[in-house]
Short mmCIF file of C-alpha atoms in Angstrom, two decimals:
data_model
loop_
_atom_site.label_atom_id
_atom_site.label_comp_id
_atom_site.label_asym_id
_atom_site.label_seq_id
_atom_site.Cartn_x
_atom_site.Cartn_y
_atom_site.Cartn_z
CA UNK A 28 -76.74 -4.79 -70.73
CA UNK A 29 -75.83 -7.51 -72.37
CA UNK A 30 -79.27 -8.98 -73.32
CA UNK A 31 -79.80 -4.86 -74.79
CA UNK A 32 -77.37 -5.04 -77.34
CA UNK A 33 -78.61 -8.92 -78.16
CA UNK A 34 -81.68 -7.66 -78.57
CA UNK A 35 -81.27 -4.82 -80.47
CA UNK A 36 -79.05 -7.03 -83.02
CA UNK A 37 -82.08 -9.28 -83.23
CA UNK A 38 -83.92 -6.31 -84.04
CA UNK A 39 -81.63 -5.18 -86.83
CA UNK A 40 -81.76 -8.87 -88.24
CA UNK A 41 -85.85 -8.67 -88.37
CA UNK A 42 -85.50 -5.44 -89.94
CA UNK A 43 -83.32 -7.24 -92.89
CA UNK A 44 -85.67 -9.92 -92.69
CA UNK A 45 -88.46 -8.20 -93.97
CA UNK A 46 -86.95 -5.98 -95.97
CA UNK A 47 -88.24 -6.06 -99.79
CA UNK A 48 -85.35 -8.43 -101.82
CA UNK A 49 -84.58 -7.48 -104.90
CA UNK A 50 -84.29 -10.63 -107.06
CA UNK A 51 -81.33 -12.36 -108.68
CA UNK A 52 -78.82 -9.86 -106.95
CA UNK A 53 -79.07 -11.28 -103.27
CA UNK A 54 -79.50 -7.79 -101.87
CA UNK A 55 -82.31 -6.24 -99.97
CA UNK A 56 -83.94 -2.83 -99.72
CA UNK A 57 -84.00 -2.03 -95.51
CA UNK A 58 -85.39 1.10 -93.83
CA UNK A 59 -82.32 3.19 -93.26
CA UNK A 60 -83.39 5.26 -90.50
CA UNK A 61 -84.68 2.19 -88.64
CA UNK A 62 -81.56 0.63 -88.95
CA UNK A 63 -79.17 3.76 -88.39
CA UNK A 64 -81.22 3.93 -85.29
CA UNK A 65 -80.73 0.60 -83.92
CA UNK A 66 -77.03 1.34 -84.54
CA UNK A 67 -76.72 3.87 -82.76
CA UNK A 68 -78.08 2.76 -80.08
CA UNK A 69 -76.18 -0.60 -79.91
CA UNK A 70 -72.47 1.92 -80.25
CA UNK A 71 -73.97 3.82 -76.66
CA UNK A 72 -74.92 0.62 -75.46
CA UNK A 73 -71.43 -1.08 -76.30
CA UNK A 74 -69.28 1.32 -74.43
CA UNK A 75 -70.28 0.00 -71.48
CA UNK A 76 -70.45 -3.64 -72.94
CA UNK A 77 -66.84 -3.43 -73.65
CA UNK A 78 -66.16 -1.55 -70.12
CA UNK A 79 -67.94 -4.64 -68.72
CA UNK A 80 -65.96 -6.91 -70.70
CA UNK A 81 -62.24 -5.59 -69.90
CA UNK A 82 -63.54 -5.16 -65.92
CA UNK A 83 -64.38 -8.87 -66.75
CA UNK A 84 -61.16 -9.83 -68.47
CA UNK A 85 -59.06 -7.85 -65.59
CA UNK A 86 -60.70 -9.78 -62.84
CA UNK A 87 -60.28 -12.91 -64.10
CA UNK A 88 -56.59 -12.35 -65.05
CA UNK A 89 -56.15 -10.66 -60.93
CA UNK A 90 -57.71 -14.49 -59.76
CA UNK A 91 -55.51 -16.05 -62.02
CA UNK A 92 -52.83 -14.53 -60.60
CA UNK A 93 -53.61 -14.59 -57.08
CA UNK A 94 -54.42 -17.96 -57.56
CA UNK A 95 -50.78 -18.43 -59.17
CA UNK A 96 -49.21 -16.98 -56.56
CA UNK A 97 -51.35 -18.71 -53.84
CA UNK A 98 -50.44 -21.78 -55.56
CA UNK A 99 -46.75 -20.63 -55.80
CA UNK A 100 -46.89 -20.00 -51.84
CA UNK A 101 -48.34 -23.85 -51.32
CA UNK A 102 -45.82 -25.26 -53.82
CA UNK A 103 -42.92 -23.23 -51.75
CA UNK A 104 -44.54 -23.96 -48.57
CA UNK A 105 -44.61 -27.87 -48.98
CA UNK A 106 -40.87 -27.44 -50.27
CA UNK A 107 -39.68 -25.60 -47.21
CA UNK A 108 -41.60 -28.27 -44.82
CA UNK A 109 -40.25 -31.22 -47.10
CA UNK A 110 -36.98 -29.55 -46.21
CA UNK A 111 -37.75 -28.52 -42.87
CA UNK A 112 -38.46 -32.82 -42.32
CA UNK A 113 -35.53 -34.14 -44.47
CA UNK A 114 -33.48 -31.79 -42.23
CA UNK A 115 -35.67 -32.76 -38.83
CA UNK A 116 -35.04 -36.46 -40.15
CA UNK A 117 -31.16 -35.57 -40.53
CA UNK A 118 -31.11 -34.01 -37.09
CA UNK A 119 -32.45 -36.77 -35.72
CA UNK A 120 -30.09 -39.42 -37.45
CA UNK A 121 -27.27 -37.24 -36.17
CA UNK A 122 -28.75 -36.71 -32.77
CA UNK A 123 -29.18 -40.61 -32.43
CA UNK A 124 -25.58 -41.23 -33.71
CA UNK A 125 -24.50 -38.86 -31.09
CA UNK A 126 -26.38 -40.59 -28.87
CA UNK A 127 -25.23 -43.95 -29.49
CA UNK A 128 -21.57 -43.02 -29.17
CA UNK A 129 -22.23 -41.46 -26.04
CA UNK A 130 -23.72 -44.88 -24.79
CA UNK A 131 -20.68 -46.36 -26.10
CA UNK A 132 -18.33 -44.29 -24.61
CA UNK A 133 -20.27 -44.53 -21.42
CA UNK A 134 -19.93 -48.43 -21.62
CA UNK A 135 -16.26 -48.06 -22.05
CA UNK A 136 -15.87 -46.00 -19.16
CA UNK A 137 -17.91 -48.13 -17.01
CA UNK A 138 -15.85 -51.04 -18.42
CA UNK A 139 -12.39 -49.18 -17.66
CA UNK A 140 -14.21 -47.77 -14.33
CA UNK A 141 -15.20 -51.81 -13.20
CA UNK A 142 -11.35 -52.96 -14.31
CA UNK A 143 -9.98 -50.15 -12.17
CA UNK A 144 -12.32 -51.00 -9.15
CA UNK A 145 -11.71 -54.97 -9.33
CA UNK A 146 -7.75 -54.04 -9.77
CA UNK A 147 -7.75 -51.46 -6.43
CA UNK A 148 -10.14 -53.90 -4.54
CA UNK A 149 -7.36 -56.83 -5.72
CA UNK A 150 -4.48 -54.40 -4.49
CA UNK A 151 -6.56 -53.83 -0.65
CA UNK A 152 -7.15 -57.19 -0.58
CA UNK A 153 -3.20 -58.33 -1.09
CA UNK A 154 -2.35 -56.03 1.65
CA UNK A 155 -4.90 -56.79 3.94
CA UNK A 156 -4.04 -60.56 2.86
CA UNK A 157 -0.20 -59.60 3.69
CA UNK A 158 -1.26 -57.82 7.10
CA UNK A 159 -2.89 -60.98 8.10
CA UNK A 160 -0.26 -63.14 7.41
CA UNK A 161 1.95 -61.22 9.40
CA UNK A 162 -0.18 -60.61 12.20
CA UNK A 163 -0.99 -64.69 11.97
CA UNK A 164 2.63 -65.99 11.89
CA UNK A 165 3.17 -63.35 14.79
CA UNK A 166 -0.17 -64.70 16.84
CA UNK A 167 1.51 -67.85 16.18
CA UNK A 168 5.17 -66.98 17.16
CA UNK A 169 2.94 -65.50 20.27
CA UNK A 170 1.30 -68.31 21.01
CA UNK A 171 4.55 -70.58 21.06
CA UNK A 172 6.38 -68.52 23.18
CA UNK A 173 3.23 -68.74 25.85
CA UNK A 174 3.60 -72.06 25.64
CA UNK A 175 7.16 -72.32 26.64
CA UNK A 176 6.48 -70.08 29.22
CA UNK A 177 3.73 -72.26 30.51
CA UNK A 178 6.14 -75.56 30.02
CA UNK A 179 8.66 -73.34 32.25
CA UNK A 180 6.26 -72.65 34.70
CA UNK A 181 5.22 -76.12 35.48
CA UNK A 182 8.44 -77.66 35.12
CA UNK A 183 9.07 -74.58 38.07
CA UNK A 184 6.36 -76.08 39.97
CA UNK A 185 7.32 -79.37 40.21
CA UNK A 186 10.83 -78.18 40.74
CA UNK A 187 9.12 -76.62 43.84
CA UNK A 188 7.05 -79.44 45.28
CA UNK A 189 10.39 -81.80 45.28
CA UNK A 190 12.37 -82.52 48.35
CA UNK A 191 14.82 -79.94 48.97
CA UNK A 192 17.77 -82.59 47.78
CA UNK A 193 15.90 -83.19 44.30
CA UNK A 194 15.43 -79.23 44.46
CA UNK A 195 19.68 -78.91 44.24
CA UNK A 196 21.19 -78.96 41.27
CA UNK A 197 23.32 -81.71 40.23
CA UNK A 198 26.78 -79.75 41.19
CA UNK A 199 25.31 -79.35 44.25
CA UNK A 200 24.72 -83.24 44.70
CA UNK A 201 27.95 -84.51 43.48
CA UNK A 202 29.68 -81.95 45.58
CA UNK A 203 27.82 -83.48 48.52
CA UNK A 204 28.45 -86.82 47.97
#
C-alpha cells in the first residue's frame, strides 16, 4: 500500500509537471479533475496507510516494552543471584568460622581430656606404686622371718645331733657338776 500512495503522488507531481506555466507568476495551469482524482484516491488509500502506520508504531512500542521489562527481569535477576552469592559467600565465611571454633574447642577438649587421662593414669599408678611398696616391704618382712625360722631350725638340728650332755642346758650342767 505503501508504494500506491507513492505512486500516485508521483503521479500528481507529473501532472504539475506538464502542466502549461504561466510566465513571470511561478504558477501553473493543472487538469483539475485529474488531480482531484488522484486525491481522492490517495485519502482512501491513506486510511489504511495510517492504520498500517499506528499498528506499526504500537508494535514497536509493545517490543520496546517487553524488551524493557525482559531487560528489567535480567537486570533484577543478576541482582538477586549477586545477592543470592554475596549471601552464599557470607554463609560460607560464617559456616567456616563456626567451623573453626568447633575445631578449636574440640582441641581444647582433647587437650583438657589428655591432662585428665595423664593425671588419673598418674593417680593409679601412685597407688599401685604404694600397693607395691607395701606388699614389697611385707615380702621382705616375710622373707626375714623365714629366715629366722630356718636359722632356728638348724641351730634345732644340731642341738639334736649333740651328745645328750651338750643337749642339757647349762643349769642343767652346773647343777650336775
Amino acid at each position: 500500500m505503501d508504494n500506491d500512495v507513492l505512486a500516485m503522488i508521483e503521479e500528481l507531481e507529473e501532472i504539475v509537471d506538464r502542466g502549461t506555466k504561466i510566465p513571470m507568476t511561478g504558477k501553473v495551469l493543472v487538469d483539475d479533475t485529474g488531480v482531484f482524482d488522484i486525491l481522492d484516491r490517495i485519502r482512501a488509500a491513506l486510511p489504511e496507510e495510517i492504520q498500517d502506520a499506528k499498528w506499526i508504531l504500537s508494535e514497536r512500542q509493545r517490543i520496546i516494552n517487553e524488551a524493557e521489562t525482559e531487560a528489567q527481569k535480567i537486570v533484577e535477576r543478576g541482582k538477586s543471584y549477586a545477592e543470592k552469592m554475596a549471601g552464599e559467600d557470607e554463609i560460607a565465611k560464617q559456616a567456616e568460622a563456626y567451623a573453626e571454633d568447633i575445631v578449636k574447642k574440640a582441641q581444647a577438649y582433647a587437650r583438657e581430656v589428655k591432662a585428665g587421662a595423664a593425671q588419673y593414669a598418674d593417680e593409679l599408678l601412685g597407688h599401685v606404686d604404694a600397693r607395691l611398696q607395701d606388699s614389697l616391704q611385707s615380702l621382705r618382712h616375710n622373707r626375714e622371718e623365714l629366715r629366722t625360722m630356718a636359722k632356728r631350725e638348724e641351730q634345732e638340728k644340731k642341738q639334736e645331733k649333740k651328745p645328750d650332755n651338750e643337749k642339757k642346758p647349762d643349769k642343767e650342767k652346773k647343777a650336775e657338776a
